[in-house]
Short mmCIF file of C-alpha atoms and ligand atoms in Angstrom, two decimals:
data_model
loop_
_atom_site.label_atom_id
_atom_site.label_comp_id
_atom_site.label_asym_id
_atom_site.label_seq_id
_atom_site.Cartn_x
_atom_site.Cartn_y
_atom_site.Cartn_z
CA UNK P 391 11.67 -20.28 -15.04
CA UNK P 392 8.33 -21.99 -14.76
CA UNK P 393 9.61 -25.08 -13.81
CA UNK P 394 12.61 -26.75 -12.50
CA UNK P 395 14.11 -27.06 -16.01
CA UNK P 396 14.58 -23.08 -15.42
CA UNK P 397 16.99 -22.68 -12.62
CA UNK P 398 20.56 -21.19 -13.15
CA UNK P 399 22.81 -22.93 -11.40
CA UNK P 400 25.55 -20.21 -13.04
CA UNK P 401 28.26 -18.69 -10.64
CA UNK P 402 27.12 -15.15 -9.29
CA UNK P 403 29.26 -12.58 -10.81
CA UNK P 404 30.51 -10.12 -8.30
CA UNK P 405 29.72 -6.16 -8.29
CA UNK P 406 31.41 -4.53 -11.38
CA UNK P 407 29.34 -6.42 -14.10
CA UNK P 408 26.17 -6.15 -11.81
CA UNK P 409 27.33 -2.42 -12.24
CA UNK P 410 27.02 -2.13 -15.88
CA UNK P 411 24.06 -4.36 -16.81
CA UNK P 412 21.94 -1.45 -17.66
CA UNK P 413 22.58 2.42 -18.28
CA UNK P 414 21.03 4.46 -16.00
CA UNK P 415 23.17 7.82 -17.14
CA UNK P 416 19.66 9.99 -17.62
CA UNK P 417 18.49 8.62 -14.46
CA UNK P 418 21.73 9.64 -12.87
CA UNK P 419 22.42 12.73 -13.96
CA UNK P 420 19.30 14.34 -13.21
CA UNK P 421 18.68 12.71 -9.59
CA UNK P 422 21.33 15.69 -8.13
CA UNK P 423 19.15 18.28 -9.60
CA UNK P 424 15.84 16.62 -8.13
CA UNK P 425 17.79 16.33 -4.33
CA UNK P 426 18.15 20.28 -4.91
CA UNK P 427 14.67 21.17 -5.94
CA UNK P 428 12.76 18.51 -3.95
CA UNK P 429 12.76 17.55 -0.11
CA UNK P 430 13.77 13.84 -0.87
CA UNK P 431 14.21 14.00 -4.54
CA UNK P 432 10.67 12.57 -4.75
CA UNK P 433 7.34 13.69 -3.83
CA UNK P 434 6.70 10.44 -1.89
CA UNK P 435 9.77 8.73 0.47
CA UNK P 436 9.21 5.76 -0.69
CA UNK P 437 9.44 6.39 -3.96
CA UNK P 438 13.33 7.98 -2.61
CA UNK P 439 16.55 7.47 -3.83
CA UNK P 440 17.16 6.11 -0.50
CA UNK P 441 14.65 3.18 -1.26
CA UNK P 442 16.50 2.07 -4.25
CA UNK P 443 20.00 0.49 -5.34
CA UNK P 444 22.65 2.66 -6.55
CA UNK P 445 22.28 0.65 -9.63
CA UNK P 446 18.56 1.32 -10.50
CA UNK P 447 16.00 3.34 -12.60
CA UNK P 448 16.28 6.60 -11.10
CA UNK P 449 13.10 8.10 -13.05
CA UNK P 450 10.29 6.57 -14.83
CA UNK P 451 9.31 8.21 -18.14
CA UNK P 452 6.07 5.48 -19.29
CA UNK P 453 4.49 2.64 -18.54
CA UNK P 454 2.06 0.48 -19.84
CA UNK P 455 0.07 -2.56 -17.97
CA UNK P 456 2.62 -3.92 -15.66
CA UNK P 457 5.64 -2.66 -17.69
CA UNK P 458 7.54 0.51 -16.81
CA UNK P 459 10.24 2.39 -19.03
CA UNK P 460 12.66 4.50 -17.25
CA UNK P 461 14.80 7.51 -18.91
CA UNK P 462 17.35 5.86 -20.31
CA UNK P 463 14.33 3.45 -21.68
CA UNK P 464 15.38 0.64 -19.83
CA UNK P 465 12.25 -1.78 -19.70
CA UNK P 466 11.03 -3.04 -16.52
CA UNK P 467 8.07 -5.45 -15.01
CA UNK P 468 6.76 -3.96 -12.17
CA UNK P 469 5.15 -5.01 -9.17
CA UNK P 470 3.73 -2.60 -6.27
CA UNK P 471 2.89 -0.28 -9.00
CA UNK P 472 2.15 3.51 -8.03
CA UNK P 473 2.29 2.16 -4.12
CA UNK P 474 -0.28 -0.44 -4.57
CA UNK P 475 -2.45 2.22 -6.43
CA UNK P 476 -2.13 1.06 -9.92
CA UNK P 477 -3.98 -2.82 -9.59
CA UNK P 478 -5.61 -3.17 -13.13
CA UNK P 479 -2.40 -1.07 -15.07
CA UNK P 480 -0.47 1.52 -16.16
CA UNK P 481 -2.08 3.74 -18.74
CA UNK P 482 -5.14 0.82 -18.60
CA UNK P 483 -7.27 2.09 -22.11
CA UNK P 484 -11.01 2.13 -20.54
CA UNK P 485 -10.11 3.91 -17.52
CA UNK P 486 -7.91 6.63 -19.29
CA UNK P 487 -10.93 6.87 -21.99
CA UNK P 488 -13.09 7.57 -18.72
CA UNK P 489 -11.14 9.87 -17.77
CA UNK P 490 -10.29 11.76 -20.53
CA UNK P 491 -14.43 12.09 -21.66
CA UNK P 492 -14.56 13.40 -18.34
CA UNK P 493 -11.99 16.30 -18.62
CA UNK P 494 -12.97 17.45 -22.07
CA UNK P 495 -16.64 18.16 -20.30
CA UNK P 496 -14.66 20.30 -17.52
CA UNK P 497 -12.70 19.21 -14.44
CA UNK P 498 -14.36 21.47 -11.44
CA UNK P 499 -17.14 23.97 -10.80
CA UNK P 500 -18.94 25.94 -8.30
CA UNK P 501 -21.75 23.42 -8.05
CA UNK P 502 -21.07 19.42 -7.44
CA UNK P 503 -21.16 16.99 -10.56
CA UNK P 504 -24.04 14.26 -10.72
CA UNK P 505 -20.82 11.70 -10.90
CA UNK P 506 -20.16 12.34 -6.87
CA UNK P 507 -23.84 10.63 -6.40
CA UNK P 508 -23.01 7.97 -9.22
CA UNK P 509 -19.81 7.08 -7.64
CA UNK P 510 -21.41 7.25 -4.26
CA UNK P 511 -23.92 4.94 -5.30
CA UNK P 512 -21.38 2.22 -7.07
CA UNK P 513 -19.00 2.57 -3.65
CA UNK P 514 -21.98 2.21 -1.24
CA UNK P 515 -22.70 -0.60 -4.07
CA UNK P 516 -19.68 -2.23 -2.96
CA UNK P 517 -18.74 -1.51 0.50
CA UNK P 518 -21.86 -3.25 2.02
CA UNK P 519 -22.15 -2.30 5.60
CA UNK P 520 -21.47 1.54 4.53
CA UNK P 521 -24.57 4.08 4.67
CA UNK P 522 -22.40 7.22 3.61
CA UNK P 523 -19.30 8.21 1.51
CA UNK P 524 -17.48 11.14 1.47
CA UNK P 525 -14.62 11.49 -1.37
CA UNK P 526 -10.94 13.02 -1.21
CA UNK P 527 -7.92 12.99 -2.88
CA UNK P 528 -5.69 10.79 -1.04
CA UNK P 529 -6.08 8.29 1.63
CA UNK P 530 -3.92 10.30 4.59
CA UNK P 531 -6.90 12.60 4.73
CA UNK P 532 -9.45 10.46 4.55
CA UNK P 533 -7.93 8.34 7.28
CA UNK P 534 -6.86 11.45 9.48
CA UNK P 535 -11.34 12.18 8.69
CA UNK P 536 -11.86 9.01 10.04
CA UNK P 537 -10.40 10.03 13.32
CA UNK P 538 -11.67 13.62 13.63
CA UNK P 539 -15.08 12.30 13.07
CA UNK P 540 -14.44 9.69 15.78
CA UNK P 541 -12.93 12.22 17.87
CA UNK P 542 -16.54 14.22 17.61
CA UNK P 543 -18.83 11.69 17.77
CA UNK P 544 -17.61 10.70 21.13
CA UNK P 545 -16.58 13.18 22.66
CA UNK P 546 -12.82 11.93 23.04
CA UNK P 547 -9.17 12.60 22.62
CA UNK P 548 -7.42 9.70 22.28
CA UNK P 549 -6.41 7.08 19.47
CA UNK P 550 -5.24 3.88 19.51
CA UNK P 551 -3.68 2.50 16.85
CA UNK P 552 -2.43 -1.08 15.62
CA UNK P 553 1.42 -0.75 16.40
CA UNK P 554 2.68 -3.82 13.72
CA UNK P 555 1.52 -1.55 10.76
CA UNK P 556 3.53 0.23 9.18
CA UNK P 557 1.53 3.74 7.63
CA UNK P 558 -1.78 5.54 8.03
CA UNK P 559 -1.58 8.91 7.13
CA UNK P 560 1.18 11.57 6.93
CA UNK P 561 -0.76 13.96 9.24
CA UNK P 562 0.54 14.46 13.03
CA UNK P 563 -1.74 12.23 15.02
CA UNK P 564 -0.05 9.29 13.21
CA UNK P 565 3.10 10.70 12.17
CA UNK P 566 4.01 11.72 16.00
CA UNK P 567 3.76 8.13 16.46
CA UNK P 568 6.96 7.29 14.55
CA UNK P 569 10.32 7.49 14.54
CA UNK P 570 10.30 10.56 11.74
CA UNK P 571 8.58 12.75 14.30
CA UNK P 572 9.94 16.17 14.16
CA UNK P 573 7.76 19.12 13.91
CA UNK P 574 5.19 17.62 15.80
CA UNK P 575 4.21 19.19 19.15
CA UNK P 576 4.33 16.35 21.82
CA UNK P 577 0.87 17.15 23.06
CA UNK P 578 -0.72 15.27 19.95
CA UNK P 579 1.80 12.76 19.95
CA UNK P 580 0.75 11.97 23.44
CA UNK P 581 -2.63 11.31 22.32
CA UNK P 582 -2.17 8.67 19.88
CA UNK P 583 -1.53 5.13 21.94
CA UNK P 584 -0.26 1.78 20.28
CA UNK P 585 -1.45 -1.88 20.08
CA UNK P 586 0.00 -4.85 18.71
CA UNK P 587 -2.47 -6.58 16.67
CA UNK P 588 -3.83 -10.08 17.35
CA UNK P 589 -3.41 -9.11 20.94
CA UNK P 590 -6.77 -8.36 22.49
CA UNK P 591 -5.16 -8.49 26.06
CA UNK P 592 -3.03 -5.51 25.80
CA UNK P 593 -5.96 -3.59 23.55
CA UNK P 594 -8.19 -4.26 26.73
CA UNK P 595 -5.49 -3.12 28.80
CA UNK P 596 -5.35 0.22 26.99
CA UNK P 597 -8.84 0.92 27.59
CA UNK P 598 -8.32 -0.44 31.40
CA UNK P 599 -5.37 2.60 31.70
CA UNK P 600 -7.30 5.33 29.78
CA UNK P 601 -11.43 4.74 30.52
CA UNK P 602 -13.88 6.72 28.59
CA UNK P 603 -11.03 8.09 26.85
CA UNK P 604 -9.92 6.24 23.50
CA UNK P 605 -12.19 7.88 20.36
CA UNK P 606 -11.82 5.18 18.31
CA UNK P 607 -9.32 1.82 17.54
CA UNK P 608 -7.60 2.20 13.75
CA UNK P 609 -6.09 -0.64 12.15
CA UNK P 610 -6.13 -2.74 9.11
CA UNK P 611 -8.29 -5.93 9.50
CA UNK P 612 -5.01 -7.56 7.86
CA UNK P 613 -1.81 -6.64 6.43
CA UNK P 614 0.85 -9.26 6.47
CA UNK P 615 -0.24 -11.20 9.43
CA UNK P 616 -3.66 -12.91 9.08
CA UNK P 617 -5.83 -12.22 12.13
CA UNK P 618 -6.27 -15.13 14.75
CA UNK P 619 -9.89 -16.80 14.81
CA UNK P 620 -12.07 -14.21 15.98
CA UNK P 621 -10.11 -11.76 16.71
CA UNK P 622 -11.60 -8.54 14.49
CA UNK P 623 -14.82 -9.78 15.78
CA UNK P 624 -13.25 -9.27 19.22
CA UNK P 625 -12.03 -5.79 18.61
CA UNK P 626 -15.17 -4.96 17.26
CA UNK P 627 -17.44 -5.91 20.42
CA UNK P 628 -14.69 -4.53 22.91
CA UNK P 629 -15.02 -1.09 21.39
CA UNK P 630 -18.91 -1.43 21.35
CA UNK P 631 -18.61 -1.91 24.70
CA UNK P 632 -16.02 0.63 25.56
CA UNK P 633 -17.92 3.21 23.65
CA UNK P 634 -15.53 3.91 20.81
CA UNK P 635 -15.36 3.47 16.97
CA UNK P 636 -14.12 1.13 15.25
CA UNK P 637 -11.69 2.03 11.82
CA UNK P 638 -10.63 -0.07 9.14
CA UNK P 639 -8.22 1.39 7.40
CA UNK P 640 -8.64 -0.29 3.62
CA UNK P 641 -6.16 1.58 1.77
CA UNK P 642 -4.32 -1.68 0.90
CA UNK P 643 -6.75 -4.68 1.23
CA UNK P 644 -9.94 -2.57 -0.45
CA UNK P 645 -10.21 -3.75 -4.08
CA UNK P 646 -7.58 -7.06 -3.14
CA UNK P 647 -8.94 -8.78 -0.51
CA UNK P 648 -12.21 -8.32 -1.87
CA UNK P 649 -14.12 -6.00 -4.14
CA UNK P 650 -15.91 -5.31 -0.75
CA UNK P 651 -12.64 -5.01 1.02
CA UNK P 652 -11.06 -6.56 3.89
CA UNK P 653 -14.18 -6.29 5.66
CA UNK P 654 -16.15 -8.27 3.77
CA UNK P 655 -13.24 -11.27 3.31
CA UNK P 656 -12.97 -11.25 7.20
CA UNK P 657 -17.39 -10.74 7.72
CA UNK P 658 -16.32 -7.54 10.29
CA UNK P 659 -18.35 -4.78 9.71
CA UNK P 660 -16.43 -1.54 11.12
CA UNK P 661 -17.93 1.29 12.11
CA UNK P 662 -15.90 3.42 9.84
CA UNK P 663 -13.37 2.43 6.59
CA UNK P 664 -11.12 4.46 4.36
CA UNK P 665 -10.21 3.72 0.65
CA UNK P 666 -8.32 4.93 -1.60
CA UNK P 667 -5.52 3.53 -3.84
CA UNK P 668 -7.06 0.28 -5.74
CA UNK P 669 -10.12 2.41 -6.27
CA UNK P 670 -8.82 5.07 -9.31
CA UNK P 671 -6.50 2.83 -10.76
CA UNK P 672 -3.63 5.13 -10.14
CA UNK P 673 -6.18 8.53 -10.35
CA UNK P 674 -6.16 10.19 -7.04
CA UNK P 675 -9.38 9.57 -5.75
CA UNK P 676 -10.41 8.38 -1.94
CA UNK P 677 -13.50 7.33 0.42
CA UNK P 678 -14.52 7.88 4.24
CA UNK P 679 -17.10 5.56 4.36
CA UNK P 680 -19.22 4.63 7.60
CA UNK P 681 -22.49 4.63 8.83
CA UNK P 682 -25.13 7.04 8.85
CA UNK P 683 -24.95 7.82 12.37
CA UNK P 684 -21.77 8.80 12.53
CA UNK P 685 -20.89 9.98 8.98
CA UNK P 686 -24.12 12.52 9.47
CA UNK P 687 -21.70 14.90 12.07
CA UNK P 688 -20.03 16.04 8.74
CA UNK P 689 -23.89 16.70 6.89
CA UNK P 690 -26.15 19.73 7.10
CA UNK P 691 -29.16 17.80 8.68
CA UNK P 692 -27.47 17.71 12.37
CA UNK P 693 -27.86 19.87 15.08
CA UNK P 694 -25.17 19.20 17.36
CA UNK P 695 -21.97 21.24 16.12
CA UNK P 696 -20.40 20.65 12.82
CA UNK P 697 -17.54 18.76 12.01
CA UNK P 698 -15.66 20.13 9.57
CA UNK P 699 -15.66 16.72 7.00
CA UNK P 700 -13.00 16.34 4.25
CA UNK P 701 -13.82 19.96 2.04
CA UNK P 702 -11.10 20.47 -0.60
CA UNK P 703 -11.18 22.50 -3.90
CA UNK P 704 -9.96 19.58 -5.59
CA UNK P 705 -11.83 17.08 -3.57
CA UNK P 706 -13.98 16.18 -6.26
CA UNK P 707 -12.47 16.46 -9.58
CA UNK P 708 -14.35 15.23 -12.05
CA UNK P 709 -11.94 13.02 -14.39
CA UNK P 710 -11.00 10.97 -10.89
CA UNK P 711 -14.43 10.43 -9.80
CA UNK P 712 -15.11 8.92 -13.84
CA UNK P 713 -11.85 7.27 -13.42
CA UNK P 714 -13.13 5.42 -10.58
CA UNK P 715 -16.49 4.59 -11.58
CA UNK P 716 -15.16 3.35 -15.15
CA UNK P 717 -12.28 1.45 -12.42
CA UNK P 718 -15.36 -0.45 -10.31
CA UNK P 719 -17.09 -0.97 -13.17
CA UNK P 720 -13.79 -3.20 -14.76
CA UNK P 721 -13.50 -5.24 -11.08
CA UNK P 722 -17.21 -6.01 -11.14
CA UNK P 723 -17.51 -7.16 -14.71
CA UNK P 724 -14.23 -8.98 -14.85
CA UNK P 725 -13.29 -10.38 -11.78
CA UNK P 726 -10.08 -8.78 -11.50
CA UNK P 727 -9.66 -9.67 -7.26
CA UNK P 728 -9.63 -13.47 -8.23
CA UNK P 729 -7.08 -12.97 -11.20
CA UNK P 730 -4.98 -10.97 -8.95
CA UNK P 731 -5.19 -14.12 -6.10
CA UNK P 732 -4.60 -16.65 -9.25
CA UNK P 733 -1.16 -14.21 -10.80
CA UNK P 734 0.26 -14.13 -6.71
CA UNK P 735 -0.02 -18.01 -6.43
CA UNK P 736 1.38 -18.35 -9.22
CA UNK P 737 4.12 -16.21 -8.39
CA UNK P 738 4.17 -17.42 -4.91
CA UNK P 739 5.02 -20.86 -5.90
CA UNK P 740 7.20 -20.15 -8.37
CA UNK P 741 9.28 -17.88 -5.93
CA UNK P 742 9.26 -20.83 -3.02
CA UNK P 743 10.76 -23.59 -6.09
CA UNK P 744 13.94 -20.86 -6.68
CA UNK P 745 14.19 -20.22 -2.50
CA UNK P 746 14.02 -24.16 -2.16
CA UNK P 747 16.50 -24.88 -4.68
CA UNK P 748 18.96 -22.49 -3.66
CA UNK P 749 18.44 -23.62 -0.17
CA UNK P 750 18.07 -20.49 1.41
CA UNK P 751 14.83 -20.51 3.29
CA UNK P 752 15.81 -19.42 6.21
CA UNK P 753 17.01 -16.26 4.35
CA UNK P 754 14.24 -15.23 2.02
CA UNK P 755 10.55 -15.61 2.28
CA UNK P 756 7.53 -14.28 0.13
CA UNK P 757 4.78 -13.69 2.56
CA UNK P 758 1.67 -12.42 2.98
CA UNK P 759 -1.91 -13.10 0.96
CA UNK P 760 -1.40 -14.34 -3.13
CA UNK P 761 -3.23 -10.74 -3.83
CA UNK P 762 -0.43 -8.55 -1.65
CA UNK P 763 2.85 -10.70 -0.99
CA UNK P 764 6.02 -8.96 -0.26
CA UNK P 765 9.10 -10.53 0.23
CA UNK P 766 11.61 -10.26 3.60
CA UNK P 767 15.63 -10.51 3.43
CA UNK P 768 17.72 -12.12 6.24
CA UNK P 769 21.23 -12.18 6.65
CA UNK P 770 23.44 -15.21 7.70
CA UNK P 771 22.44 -15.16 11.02
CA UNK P 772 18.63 -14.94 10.44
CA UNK P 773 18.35 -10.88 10.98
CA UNK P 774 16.28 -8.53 8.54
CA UNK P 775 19.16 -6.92 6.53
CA UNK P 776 18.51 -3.72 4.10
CA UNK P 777 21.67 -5.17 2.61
CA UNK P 778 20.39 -8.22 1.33
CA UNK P 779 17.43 -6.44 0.01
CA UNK P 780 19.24 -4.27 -1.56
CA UNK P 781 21.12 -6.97 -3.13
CA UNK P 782 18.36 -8.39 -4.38
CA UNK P 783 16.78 -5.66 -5.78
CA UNK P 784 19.93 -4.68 -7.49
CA UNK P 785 19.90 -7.86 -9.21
CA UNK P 786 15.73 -7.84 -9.63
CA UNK P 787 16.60 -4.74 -11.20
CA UNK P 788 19.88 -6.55 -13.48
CA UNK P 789 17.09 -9.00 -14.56
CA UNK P 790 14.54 -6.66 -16.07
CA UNK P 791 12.51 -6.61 -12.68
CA UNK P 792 11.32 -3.32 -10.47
CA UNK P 793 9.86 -5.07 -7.53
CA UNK P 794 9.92 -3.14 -3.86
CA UNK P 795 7.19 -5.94 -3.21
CA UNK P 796 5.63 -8.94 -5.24
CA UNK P 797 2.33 -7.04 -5.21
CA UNK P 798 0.95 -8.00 -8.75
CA UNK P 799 -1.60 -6.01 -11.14
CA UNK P 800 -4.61 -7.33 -13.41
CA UNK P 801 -2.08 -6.60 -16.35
CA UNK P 802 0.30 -9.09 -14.98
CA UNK P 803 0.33 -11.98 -17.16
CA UNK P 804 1.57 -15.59 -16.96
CA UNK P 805 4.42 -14.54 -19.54
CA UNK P 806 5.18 -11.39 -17.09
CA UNK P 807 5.13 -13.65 -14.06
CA UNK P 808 7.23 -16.73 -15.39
CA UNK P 809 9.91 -14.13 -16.34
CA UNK P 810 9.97 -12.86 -12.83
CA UNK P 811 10.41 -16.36 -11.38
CA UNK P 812 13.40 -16.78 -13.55
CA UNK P 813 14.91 -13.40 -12.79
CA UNK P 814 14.26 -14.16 -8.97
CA UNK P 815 15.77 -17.27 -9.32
CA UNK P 816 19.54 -15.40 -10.81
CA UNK P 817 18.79 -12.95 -8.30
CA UNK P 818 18.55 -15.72 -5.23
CA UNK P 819 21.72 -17.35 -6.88
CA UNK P 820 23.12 -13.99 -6.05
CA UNK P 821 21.52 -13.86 -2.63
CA UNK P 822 22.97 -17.80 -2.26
CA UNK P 823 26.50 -16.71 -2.96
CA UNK P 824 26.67 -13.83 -0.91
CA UNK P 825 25.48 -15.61 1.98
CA UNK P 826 28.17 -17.43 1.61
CA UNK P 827 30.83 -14.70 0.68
CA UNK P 828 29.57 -11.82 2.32
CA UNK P 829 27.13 -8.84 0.70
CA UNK P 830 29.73 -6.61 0.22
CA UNK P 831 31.57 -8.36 -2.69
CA UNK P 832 28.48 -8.27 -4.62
CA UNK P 833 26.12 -5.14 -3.58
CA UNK P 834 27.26 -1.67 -5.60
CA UNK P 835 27.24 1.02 -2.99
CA UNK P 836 25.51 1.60 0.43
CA UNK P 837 22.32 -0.45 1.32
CA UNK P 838 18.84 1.41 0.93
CA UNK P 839 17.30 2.63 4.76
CA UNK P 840 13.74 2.29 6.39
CA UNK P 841 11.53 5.11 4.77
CA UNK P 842 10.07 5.81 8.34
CA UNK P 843 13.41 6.96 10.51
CA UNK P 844 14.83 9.49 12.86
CA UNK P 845 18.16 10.46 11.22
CA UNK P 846 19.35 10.03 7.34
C1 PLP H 617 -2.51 1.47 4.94
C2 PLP H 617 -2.35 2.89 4.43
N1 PLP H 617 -3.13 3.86 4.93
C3 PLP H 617 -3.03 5.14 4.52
C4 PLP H 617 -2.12 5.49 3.55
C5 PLP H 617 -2.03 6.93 3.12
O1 PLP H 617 -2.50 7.06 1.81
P1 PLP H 617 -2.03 8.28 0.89
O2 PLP H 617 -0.59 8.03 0.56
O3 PLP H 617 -2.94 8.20 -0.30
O4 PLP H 617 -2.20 9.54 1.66
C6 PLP H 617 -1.28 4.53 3.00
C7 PLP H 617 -0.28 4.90 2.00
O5 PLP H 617 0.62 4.19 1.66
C8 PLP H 617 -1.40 3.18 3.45
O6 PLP H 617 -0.62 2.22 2.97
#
């Protein structure tokens, strides 16, 4: 649907032929062997059984651009692809080429590769109010770097961090700070303190109950919520004056909001900023970035004592680092951020036309910016229901469509996205009737659970 003329006005069909659609028998039959081997049946939760429909892909085996195949080789448009990481495409020819050059010449040695400085150059390129880079593998430790090196440079325990977002890292300081919280000893979860964001009140007040003691404030300039007038700019004097650094976390808005991140769209230099996702294109590859005076504590040239700074054997692999050089080089030269704005407007709009005409708008939203937009599910009475989304997910799924979020790729075509505004509008006729009838005549099996939670 790309226009009006597109809308079904069709009668939902209840569970059992929702149930059949698609065969997912590969998918299912080796998901009880994957619980058994693997903690979660998935090396990342959100990637979880848990996350999904019972009636969904359970494994992927390809993809290419913005299309997935699973097992069974079902076909599948994605969006959110690799958790954000994937933004020009699965399998996307120039950086794999890149890569590949770059693994046939050897992955690792005893000595760094000239491509650390290359890619530290083209980052430092980007990122402008950045003096120094230091490179990982994913963007929990470079995040969880970020607050070490805060933690030294000032001489402080304490972090506060932006309570309305959702993930940082999966290391304690930030994990003790959620509801999944076993293992971690209460002492660090004591020293990590919450804010909610666009709230420079209670961030004051923070500092007013602990003085001299909060290393640094971590948040992202933006996730769903835009920030008020001002506000980052805010943040960023109070902890000048309070003596403590300021973090952007970039993991999501680097490489969306701008090729010079979130930072840049909002003009707020932080003191520190973490990448990582958007910038290999699906290669594991993250940045600390900051400036000199603070990034130096993890150098050779400084005298105070060392921090410790982000040293892993596989820190700098070779084939990521080309991977992500190869990756910048595609968003300078062809201006993926504004095609990624331009596909989420387009999807945007077509998404409101099948949420209007279904009159359901108090029910379903897509929000958030054209280049990151992720969609919420209400129930009758207005509350966030996991039921409802995953209702509609089953039936995303029914319609060709693998969409956790509406976070769309470079690869993501008009074709790709008109298809996804017609199988959103089945799916809301779906939603629409079980509103009306109640979820349970139309969702197959239990409803999918918050990936961050105490019990299963
Ligand atoms: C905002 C944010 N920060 C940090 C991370 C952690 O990154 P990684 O999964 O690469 O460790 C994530 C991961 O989803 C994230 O969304």
């Amino acid at each position: 649907m790309s226009g009006d003329k597109g809308h079904t006005d069709t009668v939902a069909t209840p569970n059992a032929s929702a149930a059949d659609a698609r065969d997912f028998s590969k998918s299912r039959a080796l998901q009880p062997k994957a619980n058994a081997l693997i903690p979660g049946g998935a090396h990342t939760y959100a990637k979880g059984s848990d996350q999904y429909p019972e009636q969904a892909p359970g494994f992927i085996a390809r993809g290419k651009g913005c299309h997935a195949w699973d097992l069974d080789g079902n076909e599948f448009i994605e969006y959110g692809m690799g958790l954000r990481a994937v933004t020009l495409g699965h399998a996307f020819e120039s950086v794999v080429e890149a890569a590949h050059r770059q693994m046939q010449l050897g992955l690792n040695f005893n000595r760094p590769v000239k491509l650390e400085v290359d890619l530290a150059e083209a980052m430092l390129g980007v990122i402008d109010g950045a003096e120094m880079v230091k490179f990982a593998k994913n963007g929990s430790d470079v995040t969880t770097a970020a607050v070490k090196l805060a933690r030294a440079y000032t001489g402080r325990d304490l972090v506060a961090i932006c309570a309305d977002q959702p993930f940082f890292s999966t290391d304690d300081w930030f994990i003790g700070s959620t509801e999944t919280n076993a293992g971690i000893p209460r002492a660090i979860i004591e020293m990590t303190l919450k804010f909610p964001y666009n709230d420079l009140v209670q961030l004051r007040e923070l500092f007013d109950r602990h003085p001299g003691q909060i290393a640094c404030v971590l948040l992202e300039a933006e996730a769903i919520t835009p920030p008020d007038r001002g506000y980052l700019q805010a943040v960023k004097e109070l902890c000048q004056k309070e003596g403590a650094v300021l973090v952007f976390d970039e993991m999501i808005t680097g490489f969306r909001w701008h090729l010079g991140g979130a930072q840049k769209f909002h003009g707020v230099v932080p003191d520190l900023s973490t990448f990582g996702k958007a910038m290999g294109n699906g290669f594991a590859i993250a940045a600390l970035m900051g400036k000199r005076e603070i990034m130096r504590l993890g150098g050779l040239e400084y005298d105070q004592p060392r921090v410790f700074l982000l040293s892993t054997t596989h820190g700098a692999e070779t084939h990521a680092l080309a991977a992500s050089l190869e990756t910048i080089r595609i968003y300078r030269e062809q201006n993926v951020v504004e095609f990624l704005w331009k596909q989420g407007e387009r999807l945007r709009a077509g998404v409101n036309q099948a949420i209007a005409h279904h009159g359901i708008a108090g029910q379903f939203e897509i929000v958030g910016r054209a280049c990151n937009l992720v969609y919420r599910t209400k129930d009758q009475t207005g509350e966030p229901s996991q039921a409802f989304r995953t209702l509609f997910l089953q039936e995303l799924i029914r319609g060709g469509i693998l969409a956790p979020s509406f976070v769309v790729s470079f690869s993501h075509s008009d074709d790709d996205i008109d298809r996804t505004i017609d199988a959103v509008d089945r799916a809301l006729s779906v939603y629409a009737q079980a509103l009306h009838d109640g979820v349970q005549k139309y969702l197959v099996g239990r409803a999918v659970k918050p990936v961050n939670r105490k019990f299963n």
